[in-house]
Amino acid sequence: MTRLSAVKPSGHVQLGNYLGAIRRWADEHGPNDVFFICDLHAMTVPHNPGRLRALTREQLAILVAAGVDPEVACVYVQSDLVDMHGALTWLLECTCTYGEAIRMIQFREKGAGQTSVRLGLLTYPVLMAADILLHGTDEVPVGEDQSQHLELARTLAKRFNHSYGEVFTLPRAVLPTVAARVRDLSDPTRKMGKSAGDSPGVVYVLDPPDIVRRKIRRAVTDDRAAVRYAPDEQPGVANLLEILAACTGTSPYTLAGTISSYAELKESVADAVVETLRPVRERAAELLADPAELDRVRKLGAERARTHARSRLDAALEVAGLR
Ligand code: TYM
């Protein structure tokens, strides 16, 4: 069984990425699993090359610091296989329809109101499908926001297999039971997202403890003064309970019954988040101070990923009539 997932270096890694995805990759990974930093995806909106390079490095350090062992799973940087991801993307772009691409929610959201939208913003779900299919992936551990992209990957795999021959495995999304959609602390109607820049509602994995505490203390709640787990009516409180549940391995319903005030809730969340992130932050700092080790990890991952992907890409090129 192959599990695969990725994180995009469009900004600093935030708590939602960690609880919804990265931590799960670290908890459970084997020699067939593949995790990567998808730097090609970070180019769909205007980007700064130096910042992209730095963020790619930082995310590689965070993945390893979080406990994704590059000696066990394959951990790589997507652009190290730009030829392979690019080639398969083209085959899949010629499998996908324009109508399917414009229906993607993230394209609508990110493209809305912009006068000039990069074509890559429209086609990146196809690049994501290529990422997944290239490695013969069975399961994709992601947060809820990626579900629609996973459906597209399945559709394209089925269509390609049906048109040319059975090359691709059909992948499925695996969502976490809690923290599938961590919300922004200042606006709990939105998901927490790293691209928002340094916002008071976003906790970054590398934020120092005092900043984490400050952001959590200022989280928006409501004026009901009742600690209940009711996501529709009390989204701010529910979000805090979910974060606490994810950090402590309990359920938000159970926690709601044990906490009496918003102040107590925020203190508990702050303590739990600080302690959850502490080892990751400390280990990431050590790795970032050791460029040779990060280079070694990156090179090892690129070689393994290339070997892992080669035969499937060759088979796809062949059945499509290109060999
Ligand atoms: P990205 O970088 O936006 O997010 C990385 C992972 O974090 C999850 N996530 C969240 N989970 C819970 N709450 C949140 N607020 C939250 N924000 C983000 C995401 O669901 C994701 O699992 N297109 C993808 C990266 C990608 C990918 C792939 C993923 C590229 N190729 C192939 C899986 C397979 C993205 O932008 O993730």
mmCIF file of C-alpha atoms and ligand atoms in Angstrom:
data_model
loop_
_atom_site.group_PDB
_atom_site.id
_atom_site.type_symbol
_atom_site.label_atom_id
_atom_site.label_comp_id
_atom_site.label_asym_id
_atom_site.label_seq_id
_atom_site.Cartn_x
_atom_site.Cartn_y
_atom_site.Cartn_z
ATOM 1 C CA MET A 1 0.000 0.000 0.000
ATOM 2 C CA THR A 2 1.295 3.454 -0.903
ATOM 3 C CA ARG A 3 0.334 6.580 1.015
ATOM 4 C CA LEU A 4 1.252 9.931 -0.489
ATOM 5 C CA SER A 5 0.749 13.559 0.432
ATOM 6 C CA ALA A 6 2.348 16.973 0.030
ATOM 7 C CA VAL A 7 2.579 20.466 1.450
ATOM 8 C CA LYS A 8 2.884 23.623 -0.607
ATOM 9 C CA PRO A 9 5.629 26.180 0.170
ATOM 10 C CA SER A 10 3.421 29.200 -0.484
ATOM 11 C CA GLY A 11 3.882 30.387 3.103
ATOM 12 C CA HIS A 12 4.963 29.185 6.534
ATOM 13 C CA VAL A 13 3.464 25.897 7.716
ATOM 14 C CA GLN A 14 0.480 26.563 9.997
ATOM 15 C CA LEU A 15 -1.295 24.606 12.706
ATOM 16 C CA GLY A 16 -3.981 23.323 10.299
ATOM 17 C CA ASN A 17 -1.325 21.810 8.021
ATOM 18 C CA TYR A 18 0.259 20.190 11.030
ATOM 19 C CA LEU A 19 -2.833 18.793 12.789
ATOM 20 C CA GLY A 20 -4.802 18.040 9.624
ATOM 21 C CA ALA A 21 -1.979 16.458 7.664
ATOM 22 C CA ILE A 22 1.735 16.434 8.590
ATOM 23 C CA ARG A 23 1.325 14.970 12.068
ATOM 24 C CA ARG A 24 -0.602 12.041 10.635
ATOM 25 C CA TRP A 25 2.110 11.384 8.074
ATOM 26 C CA ALA A 26 4.625 11.311 10.902
ATOM 27 C CA ASP A 27 2.494 8.972 13.034
ATOM 28 C CA GLU A 28 2.169 6.348 10.383
ATOM 29 C CA HIS A 29 4.571 5.832 7.498
ATOM 30 C CA GLY A 30 6.281 2.922 5.812
ATOM 31 C CA PRO A 31 8.825 2.297 3.078
ATOM 32 C CA ASN A 32 6.269 2.636 0.251
ATOM 33 C CA ASP A 33 4.996 6.015 1.412
ATOM 34 C CA VAL A 34 5.840 9.284 -0.299
ATOM 35 C CA PHE A 35 5.729 12.822 1.123
ATOM 36 C CA PHE A 36 6.958 15.868 -0.696
ATOM 37 C CA ILE A 37 7.220 19.645 -0.786
ATOM 38 C CA CYS A 38 5.246 20.731 -3.846
ATOM 39 C CA ASP A 39 7.194 23.816 -4.869
ATOM 40 C CA LEU A 40 5.754 23.723 -8.416
ATOM 41 C CA HIS A 41 2.316 24.310 -6.901
ATOM 42 C CA ALA A 42 3.537 27.485 -5.189
ATOM 43 C CA MET A 43 3.937 29.203 -8.586
ATOM 44 C CA THR A 44 0.256 29.479 -9.447
ATOM 45 C CA VAL A 45 0.113 32.972 -7.950
ATOM 46 C CA PRO A 46 2.854 35.645 -8.191
ATOM 47 C CA HIS A 47 5.822 34.388 -6.197
ATOM 48 C CA ASN A 48 9.295 35.451 -5.180
ATOM 49 C CA PRO A 49 11.995 32.921 -6.208
ATOM 50 C CA GLY A 50 14.244 33.521 -3.186
ATOM 51 C CA ARG A 51 11.334 33.173 -0.782
ATOM 52 C CA LEU A 52 10.147 30.019 -2.544
ATOM 53 C CA ARG A 53 13.599 28.474 -2.137
ATOM 54 C CA ALA A 54 13.727 29.397 1.565
ATOM 55 C CA LEU A 55 10.207 28.149 2.272
ATOM 56 C CA THR A 56 10.901 24.869 0.467
ATOM 57 C CA ARG A 57 13.889 24.310 2.737
ATOM 58 C CA GLU A 58 11.925 25.289 5.824
ATOM 59 C CA GLN A 59 9.114 22.878 4.975
ATOM 60 C CA LEU A 60 11.525 20.037 4.325
ATOM 61 C CA ALA A 61 13.008 20.701 7.778
ATOM 62 C CA ILE A 62 9.531 20.756 9.362
ATOM 63 C CA LEU A 63 8.519 17.460 7.774
ATOM 64 C CA VAL A 64 11.599 15.734 9.099
ATOM 65 C CA ALA A 65 11.335 17.521 12.467
ATOM 66 C CA ALA A 66 7.708 16.398 12.764
ATOM 67 C CA GLY A 67 8.904 12.804 12.562
ATOM 68 C CA VAL A 68 8.534 11.815 8.912
ATOM 69 C CA ASP A 69 11.665 9.688 8.719
ATOM 70 C CA PRO A 70 13.414 10.155 5.346
ATOM 71 C CA GLU A 71 15.254 6.854 5.870
ATOM 72 C CA VAL A 72 11.874 5.079 5.975
ATOM 73 C CA ALA A 73 9.449 6.976 3.728
ATOM 74 C CA CYS A 74 10.443 8.761 0.545
ATOM 75 C CA VAL A 75 10.660 12.505 1.326
ATOM 76 C CA TYR A 76 11.453 14.754 -1.602
ATOM 77 C CA VAL A 77 11.093 18.141 -3.281
ATOM 78 C CA GLN A 78 8.756 18.090 -6.290
ATOM 79 C CA SER A 79 10.922 20.200 -8.601
ATOM 80 C CA ASP A 80 13.737 17.652 -8.282
ATOM 81 C CA LEU A 81 11.441 15.519 -10.484
ATOM 82 C CA VAL A 82 10.086 18.420 -12.550
ATOM 83 C CA ASP A 83 10.553 16.427 -15.757
ATOM 84 C CA MET A 84 8.416 13.528 -14.519
ATOM 85 C CA HIS A 85 5.675 15.602 -12.858
ATOM 86 C CA GLY A 86 5.581 17.864 -15.928
ATOM 87 C CA ALA A 87 5.324 14.986 -18.398
ATOM 88 C CA LEU A 88 2.498 13.252 -16.576
ATOM 89 C CA THR A 89 0.667 16.542 -16.067
ATOM 90 C CA TRP A 90 0.550 16.999 -19.834
ATOM 91 C CA LEU A 91 -0.896 13.530 -20.365
ATOM 92 C CA LEU A 92 -3.546 14.271 -17.745
ATOM 93 C CA GLU A 93 -4.309 17.765 -19.064
ATOM 94 C CA CYS A 94 -5.123 15.983 -22.295
ATOM 95 C CA THR A 95 -7.423 13.699 -20.281
ATOM 96 C CA CYS A 96 -9.205 16.448 -18.302
ATOM 97 C CA THR A 97 -11.875 18.737 -19.718
ATOM 98 C CA TYR A 98 -11.949 22.511 -19.363
ATOM 99 C CA GLY A 99 -15.334 22.210 -17.633
ATOM 100 C CA GLU A 100 -13.873 19.940 -14.964
ATOM 101 C CA ALA A 101 -11.000 22.329 -14.315
ATOM 102 C CA ILE A 102 -13.122 25.462 -13.908
ATOM 103 C CA ARG A 103 -15.443 23.704 -11.456
ATOM 104 C CA MET A 104 -12.652 23.406 -8.888
ATOM 105 C CA ILE A 105 -13.615 25.442 -5.813
ATOM 106 C CA GLN A 106 -10.080 26.616 -5.075
ATOM 107 C CA PHE A 107 -9.771 28.063 -8.581
ATOM 108 C CA ARG A 108 -12.995 29.976 -8.114
ATOM 109 C CA GLU A 109 -11.946 31.246 -4.691
ATOM 110 C CA LYS A 110 -8.375 32.195 -5.491
ATOM 111 C CA GLY A 111 -9.120 33.504 -8.970
ATOM 112 C CA ALA A 112 -12.154 35.574 -7.904
ATOM 113 C CA GLY A 113 -11.771 39.304 -8.364
ATOM 114 C CA GLN A 114 -8.310 39.078 -9.953
ATOM 115 C CA THR A 115 -7.749 40.806 -13.258
ATOM 116 C CA SER A 116 -4.871 38.566 -14.294
ATOM 117 C CA VAL A 117 -5.004 34.899 -13.314
ATOM 118 C CA ARG A 118 -2.170 32.497 -14.130
ATOM 119 C CA LEU A 119 -3.207 29.559 -16.263
ATOM 120 C CA GLY A 120 -1.424 27.357 -13.718
ATOM 121 C CA LEU A 121 -4.062 28.299 -11.133
ATOM 122 C CA LEU A 122 -6.643 26.648 -13.359
ATOM 123 C CA THR A 123 -4.572 23.557 -14.133
ATOM 124 C CA TYR A 124 -2.850 22.853 -10.813
ATOM 125 C CA PRO A 125 -5.432 20.257 -9.719
ATOM 126 C CA VAL A 126 -4.252 18.313 -12.772
ATOM 127 C CA LEU A 127 -0.643 18.668 -11.598
ATOM 128 C CA MET A 128 -1.861 17.390 -8.229
ATOM 129 C CA ALA A 129 -3.522 14.422 -9.921
ATOM 130 C CA ALA A 130 -0.211 13.736 -11.672
ATOM 131 C CA ASP A 131 1.616 13.918 -8.313
ATOM 132 C CA ILE A 132 -0.685 11.267 -6.912
ATOM 133 C CA LEU A 133 -0.933 8.962 -9.928
ATOM 134 C CA LEU A 134 2.792 9.065 -10.696
ATOM 135 C CA HIS A 135 3.494 7.110 -7.528
ATOM 136 C CA GLY A 136 0.707 4.528 -7.705
ATOM 137 C CA THR A 137 -0.929 5.992 -4.611
ATOM 138 C CA ASP A 138 -3.690 4.136 -2.736
ATOM 139 C CA GLU A 139 -4.338 6.581 0.102
ATOM 140 C CA VAL A 140 -3.897 10.337 0.370
ATOM 141 C CA PRO A 141 -3.959 11.656 3.962
ATOM 142 C CA VAL A 142 -5.161 15.257 3.615
ATOM 143 C CA GLY A 143 -7.403 17.871 5.213
ATOM 144 C CA GLU A 144 -10.943 18.371 4.004
ATOM 145 C CA ASP A 145 -10.060 21.195 1.583
ATOM 146 C CA GLN A 146 -8.360 18.717 -0.767
ATOM 147 C CA SER A 147 -11.338 16.352 -1.203
ATOM 148 C CA GLN A 148 -12.497 17.821 -4.502
ATOM 149 C CA HIS A 149 -8.997 17.578 -5.973
ATOM 150 C CA LEU A 150 -8.864 13.922 -4.966
ATOM 151 C CA GLU A 151 -12.124 13.281 -6.780
ATOM 152 C CA LEU A 152 -10.629 14.810 -9.918
ATOM 153 C CA ALA A 153 -7.541 12.586 -9.584
ATOM 154 C CA ARG A 154 -9.798 9.520 -9.407
ATOM 155 C CA THR A 155 -11.841 10.659 -12.401
ATOM 156 C CA LEU A 156 -8.732 11.235 -14.501
ATOM 157 C CA ALA A 157 -7.188 7.918 -13.468
ATOM 158 C CA LYS A 158 -10.349 6.050 -14.434
ATOM 159 C CA ARG A 159 -10.686 7.853 -17.742
ATOM 160 C CA PHE A 160 -7.037 7.348 -18.681
ATOM 161 C CA ASN A 161 -7.139 3.660 -17.753
ATOM 162 C CA HIS A 162 -10.335 3.195 -19.685
ATOM 163 C CA SER A 163 -9.044 5.025 -22.788
ATOM 164 C CA TYR A 164 -5.564 3.545 -23.025
ATOM 165 C CA GLY A 165 -4.938 0.722 -20.575
ATOM 166 C CA GLU A 166 -4.753 0.013 -16.842
ATOM 167 C CA VAL A 167 -1.794 2.077 -15.645
ATOM 168 C CA PHE A 168 -3.037 4.034 -12.645
ATOM 169 C CA THR A 169 -4.207 2.979 -9.193
ATOM 170 C CA LEU A 170 -7.379 4.746 -8.022
ATOM 171 C CA PRO A 171 -6.458 6.884 -4.999
ATOM 172 C CA ARG A 172 -8.728 7.811 -2.124
ATOM 173 C CA ALA A 173 -8.612 10.703 0.339
ATOM 174 C CA VAL A 174 -8.237 9.837 4.018
ATOM 175 C CA LEU A 175 -9.443 12.631 6.295
ATOM 176 C CA PRO A 176 -8.664 12.965 10.014
ATOM 177 C CA THR A 177 -11.434 12.439 12.554
ATOM 178 C CA VAL A 178 -10.663 15.749 14.267
ATOM 179 C CA ALA A 179 -8.986 18.871 12.850
ATOM 180 C CA ALA A 180 -9.937 18.100 9.239
ATOM 181 C CA ARG A 181 -10.586 21.816 8.889
ATOM 182 C CA VAL A 182 -8.889 24.015 11.486
ATOM 183 C CA ARG A 183 -10.359 27.497 11.294
ATOM 184 C CA ASP A 184 -8.775 30.937 11.401
ATOM 185 C CA LEU A 185 -8.712 32.159 15.015
ATOM 186 C CA SER A 186 -9.804 35.703 14.089
ATOM 187 C CA ASP A 187 -12.469 34.598 11.626
ATOM 188 C CA PRO A 188 -13.752 31.096 12.391
ATOM 189 C CA THR A 189 -15.920 31.116 9.276
ATOM 190 C CA ARG A 190 -12.688 30.704 7.225
ATOM 191 C CA LYS A 191 -10.200 27.869 7.256
ATOM 192 C CA MET A 192 -6.770 28.615 8.670
ATOM 193 C CA GLY A 193 -4.481 29.114 5.685
ATOM 194 C CA LYS A 194 -0.769 29.786 5.342
ATOM 195 C CA SER A 195 -1.054 32.063 2.332
ATOM 196 C CA ALA A 196 -2.785 34.760 4.316
ATOM 197 C CA GLY A 197 0.565 36.242 5.422
ATOM 198 C CA ASP A 198 1.296 36.876 9.092
ATOM 199 C CA SER A 199 -2.188 37.137 10.418
ATOM 200 C CA PRO A 200 -3.241 37.129 14.088
ATOM 201 C CA GLY A 201 -5.659 34.286 13.336
ATOM 202 C CA VAL A 202 -2.996 31.899 12.027
ATOM 203 C CA VAL A 203 -0.671 29.942 14.335
ATOM 204 C CA TYR A 204 2.527 28.989 12.534
ATOM 205 C CA VAL A 205 4.386 25.843 13.505
ATOM 206 C CA LEU A 206 7.599 27.834 14.012
ATOM 207 C CA ASP A 207 5.968 30.673 16.000
ATOM 208 C CA PRO A 208 7.672 31.121 19.399
ATOM 209 C CA PRO A 209 5.501 30.099 22.406
ATOM 210 C CA ASP A 210 4.673 33.665 23.490
ATOM 211 C CA ILE A 211 3.299 34.471 20.033
ATOM 212 C CA VAL A 212 1.277 31.228 19.977
ATOM 213 C CA ARG A 213 -0.219 32.096 23.365
ATOM 214 C CA ARG A 214 -1.040 35.646 22.317
ATOM 215 C CA LYS A 215 -2.808 34.507 19.134
ATOM 216 C CA ILE A 216 -4.869 31.915 21.011
ATOM 217 C CA ARG A 217 -5.829 34.336 23.811
ATOM 218 C CA ARG A 218 -7.134 36.741 21.174
ATOM 219 C CA ALA A 219 -9.147 34.087 19.326
ATOM 220 C CA VAL A 220 -12.669 35.191 18.468
ATOM 221 C CA THR A 221 -15.370 33.373 20.468
ATOM 222 C CA ASP A 222 -18.933 34.670 21.042
ATOM 223 C CA ASP A 223 -21.063 36.186 23.779
ATOM 224 C CA ARG A 224 -22.923 33.040 24.840
ATOM 225 C CA ALA A 225 -20.462 32.258 27.621
ATOM 226 C CA ALA A 226 -21.112 28.528 27.247
ATOM 227 C CA VAL A 227 -18.422 26.000 26.391
ATOM 228 C CA ARG A 228 -20.333 23.689 24.049
ATOM 229 C CA TYR A 229 -19.286 21.859 20.917
ATOM 230 C CA ALA A 230 -21.719 23.344 18.409
ATOM 231 C CA PRO A 231 -19.757 24.129 15.201
ATOM 232 C CA ASP A 232 -22.632 25.880 13.402
ATOM 233 C CA GLU A 233 -23.767 28.068 16.281
ATOM 234 C CA GLN A 234 -20.422 28.623 18.024
ATOM 235 C CA PRO A 235 -17.725 28.175 15.375
ATOM 236 C CA GLY A 236 -14.988 29.955 17.336
ATOM 237 C CA VAL A 237 -15.455 27.866 20.484
ATOM 238 C CA ALA A 238 -15.853 24.673 18.442
ATOM 239 C CA ASN A 239 -12.601 25.424 16.631
ATOM 240 C CA LEU A 240 -10.735 25.833 19.933
ATOM 241 C CA LEU A 241 -12.246 22.587 21.249
ATOM 242 C CA GLU A 242 -11.201 20.770 18.074
ATOM 243 C CA ILE A 243 -7.649 22.071 18.293
ATOM 244 C CA LEU A 244 -7.479 20.994 21.931
ATOM 245 C CA ALA A 245 -8.963 17.597 21.091
ATOM 246 C CA ALA A 246 -6.457 17.083 18.266
ATOM 247 C CA CYS A 247 -3.523 18.028 20.528
ATOM 248 C CA THR A 248 -4.628 15.882 23.460
ATOM 249 C CA GLY A 249 -6.121 12.883 21.656
ATOM 250 C CA THR A 250 -9.609 13.342 23.083
ATOM 251 C CA SER A 251 -12.975 14.288 21.621
ATOM 252 C CA PRO A 252 -14.271 17.863 21.453
ATOM 253 C CA TYR A 253 -17.603 16.740 22.951
ATOM 254 C CA THR A 254 -15.916 15.238 26.007
ATOM 255 C CA LEU A 255 -13.726 18.290 26.480
ATOM 256 C CA ALA A 256 -16.686 20.673 26.299
ATOM 257 C CA GLY A 257 -18.133 19.050 29.414
ATOM 258 C CA THR A 258 -14.948 19.548 31.445
ATOM 259 C CA ILE A 259 -14.215 23.240 30.808
ATOM 260 C CA SER A 260 -16.258 26.000 32.374
ATOM 261 C CA SER A 261 -15.103 29.309 30.878
ATOM 262 C CA TYR A 262 -13.660 30.730 27.663
ATOM 263 C CA ALA A 263 -10.576 31.923 29.567
ATOM 264 C CA GLU A 264 -9.937 28.401 30.851
ATOM 265 C CA LEU A 265 -10.517 26.983 27.375
ATOM 266 C CA LYS A 266 -8.023 29.382 25.802
ATOM 267 C CA GLU A 267 -5.380 28.655 28.452
ATOM 268 C CA SER A 268 -5.771 24.917 27.911
ATOM 269 C CA VAL A 269 -5.567 25.301 24.144
ATOM 270 C CA ALA A 270 -2.498 27.556 24.415
ATOM 271 C CA ASP A 271 -0.713 25.069 26.711
ATOM 272 C CA ALA A 272 -1.584 22.118 24.481
ATOM 273 C CA VAL A 273 -0.546 23.822 21.241
ATOM 274 C CA VAL A 274 2.729 25.121 22.684
ATOM 275 C CA GLU A 275 3.630 21.644 23.964
ATOM 276 C CA THR A 276 2.557 19.948 20.718
ATOM 277 C CA LEU A 277 4.631 22.269 18.565
ATOM 278 C CA ARG A 278 7.670 22.606 20.848
ATOM 279 C CA PRO A 279 9.610 19.497 19.732
ATOM 280 C CA VAL A 280 8.899 20.211 16.070
ATOM 281 C CA ARG A 281 10.069 23.826 16.358
ATOM 282 C CA GLU A 282 13.220 22.859 18.234
ATOM 283 C CA ARG A 283 14.192 20.040 15.886
ATOM 284 C CA ALA A 284 13.424 22.161 12.801
ATOM 285 C CA ALA A 285 15.753 24.894 14.115
ATOM 286 C CA GLU A 286 18.558 22.333 14.471
ATOM 287 C CA LEU A 287 17.991 21.040 10.951
ATOM 288 C CA LEU A 288 17.854 24.522 9.453
ATOM 289 C CA ALA A 289 21.227 25.188 11.062
ATOM 290 C CA ASP A 290 22.644 22.098 9.330
ATOM 291 C CA PRO A 291 22.382 22.715 5.552
ATOM 292 C CA ALA A 292 24.507 19.664 4.723
ATOM 293 C CA GLU A 293 22.024 17.337 6.423
ATOM 294 C CA LEU A 294 19.057 18.906 4.630
ATOM 295 C CA ASP A 295 20.905 18.622 1.302
ATOM 296 C CA ARG A 296 21.593 14.956 2.011
ATOM 297 C CA VAL A 297 17.925 14.296 2.818
ATOM 298 C CA ARG A 298 16.824 16.106 -0.319
ATOM 299 C CA LYS A 299 19.211 14.182 -2.580
ATOM 300 C CA LEU A 300 18.297 10.834 -1.062
ATOM 301 C CA GLY A 301 14.582 11.573 -1.517
ATOM 302 C CA ALA A 302 14.976 12.698 -5.135
ATOM 303 C CA GLU A 303 16.784 9.491 -6.068
ATOM 304 C CA ARG A 304 14.209 7.290 -4.360
ATOM 305 C CA ALA A 305 11.270 9.202 -5.847
ATOM 306 C CA ARG A 306 12.714 8.942 -9.355
ATOM 307 C CA THR A 307 13.093 5.174 -9.020
ATOM 308 C CA HIS A 308 9.601 4.875 -7.525
ATOM 309 C CA ALA A 309 7.949 6.827 -10.368
ATOM 310 C CA ARG A 310 9.914 5.702 -13.427
ATOM 311 C CA SER A 311 8.054 2.562 -14.473
ATOM 312 C CA ARG A 312 4.598 4.065 -14.085
ATOM 313 C CA LEU A 313 5.463 7.152 -16.130
ATOM 314 C CA ASP A 314 7.002 4.936 -18.828
ATOM 315 C CA ALA A 315 3.876 2.778 -18.913
ATOM 316 C CA ALA A 316 1.617 5.848 -19.204
ATOM 317 C CA LEU A 317 3.701 7.288 -22.067
ATOM 318 C CA GLU A 318 3.653 3.965 -23.797
ATOM 319 C CA VAL A 319 -0.079 3.232 -23.631
ATOM 320 C CA ALA A 320 -0.842 6.802 -24.736
ATOM 321 C CA GLY A 321 1.083 6.135 -27.957
ATOM 322 C CA LEU A 322 4.220 8.129 -27.183
ATOM 323 C CA ARG A 323 6.683 5.240 -27.170
HETATM 324 P P1 TYM B 1 -1.517 22.756 1.440
HETATM 325 O O1 TYM B 1 -0.073 23.089 1.476
HETATM 326 O O2 TYM B 1 -2.486 23.887 1.294
HETATM 327 O O3 TYM B 1 -1.895 21.960 2.738
HETATM 328 C C1 TYM B 1 -1.132 20.841 3.160
HETATM 329 C C2 TYM B 1 -2.042 19.901 3.933
HETATM 330 O O4 TYM B 1 -2.600 20.573 5.054
HETATM 331 C C3 TYM B 1 -4.021 20.426 5.038
HETATM 332 N N1 TYM B 1 -4.609 21.666 5.574
HETATM 333 C C4 TYM B 1 -5.455 21.696 6.599
HETATM 334 N N2 TYM B 1 -5.980 20.723 7.356
HETATM 335 C C5 TYM B 1 -6.826 21.103 8.341
HETATM 336 N N3 TYM B 1 -7.140 22.390 8.591
HETATM 337 C C6 TYM B 1 -6.650 23.407 7.842
HETATM 338 N N4 TYM B 1 -6.967 24.668 8.107
HETATM 339 C C7 TYM B 1 -5.760 23.064 6.795
HETATM 340 N N5 TYM B 1 -5.071 23.803 5.877
HETATM 341 C C8 TYM B 1 -4.399 22.923 5.146
HETATM 342 C C9 TYM B 1 -4.376 20.247 3.568
HETATM 343 O O5 TYM B 1 -5.618 19.591 3.428
HETATM 344 C C10 TYM B 1 -3.219 19.398 3.084
HETATM 345 O O6 TYM B 1 -3.441 18.036 3.360
HETATM 346 N N6 TYM B 1 -2.604 21.082 -3.177
HETATM 347 C C11 TYM B 1 -2.113 20.687 -1.841
HETATM 348 C C12 TYM B 1 -0.759 20.036 -1.846
HETATM 349 C C13 TYM B 1 -0.577 18.903 -2.795
HETATM 350 C C14 TYM B 1 -0.986 17.567 -2.557
HETATM 351 C C15 TYM B 1 -0.539 16.848 -3.712
HETATM 352 C C16 TYM B 1 -1.644 16.931 -1.511
HETATM 353 C C17 TYM B 1 0.053 18.943 -3.995
HETATM 354 N N7 TYM B 1 0.086 17.722 -4.546
HETATM 355 C C18 TYM B 1 -0.772 15.483 -3.795
HETATM 356 C C19 TYM B 1 -1.885 15.565 -1.627
HETATM 357 C C20 TYM B 1 -1.455 14.856 -2.755
HETATM 358 C C21 TYM B 1 -1.989 21.924 -0.982
HETATM 359 O O7 TYM B 1 -1.961 23.023 -1.470
HETATM 360 O O8 TYM B 1 -1.791 21.641 0.338
#
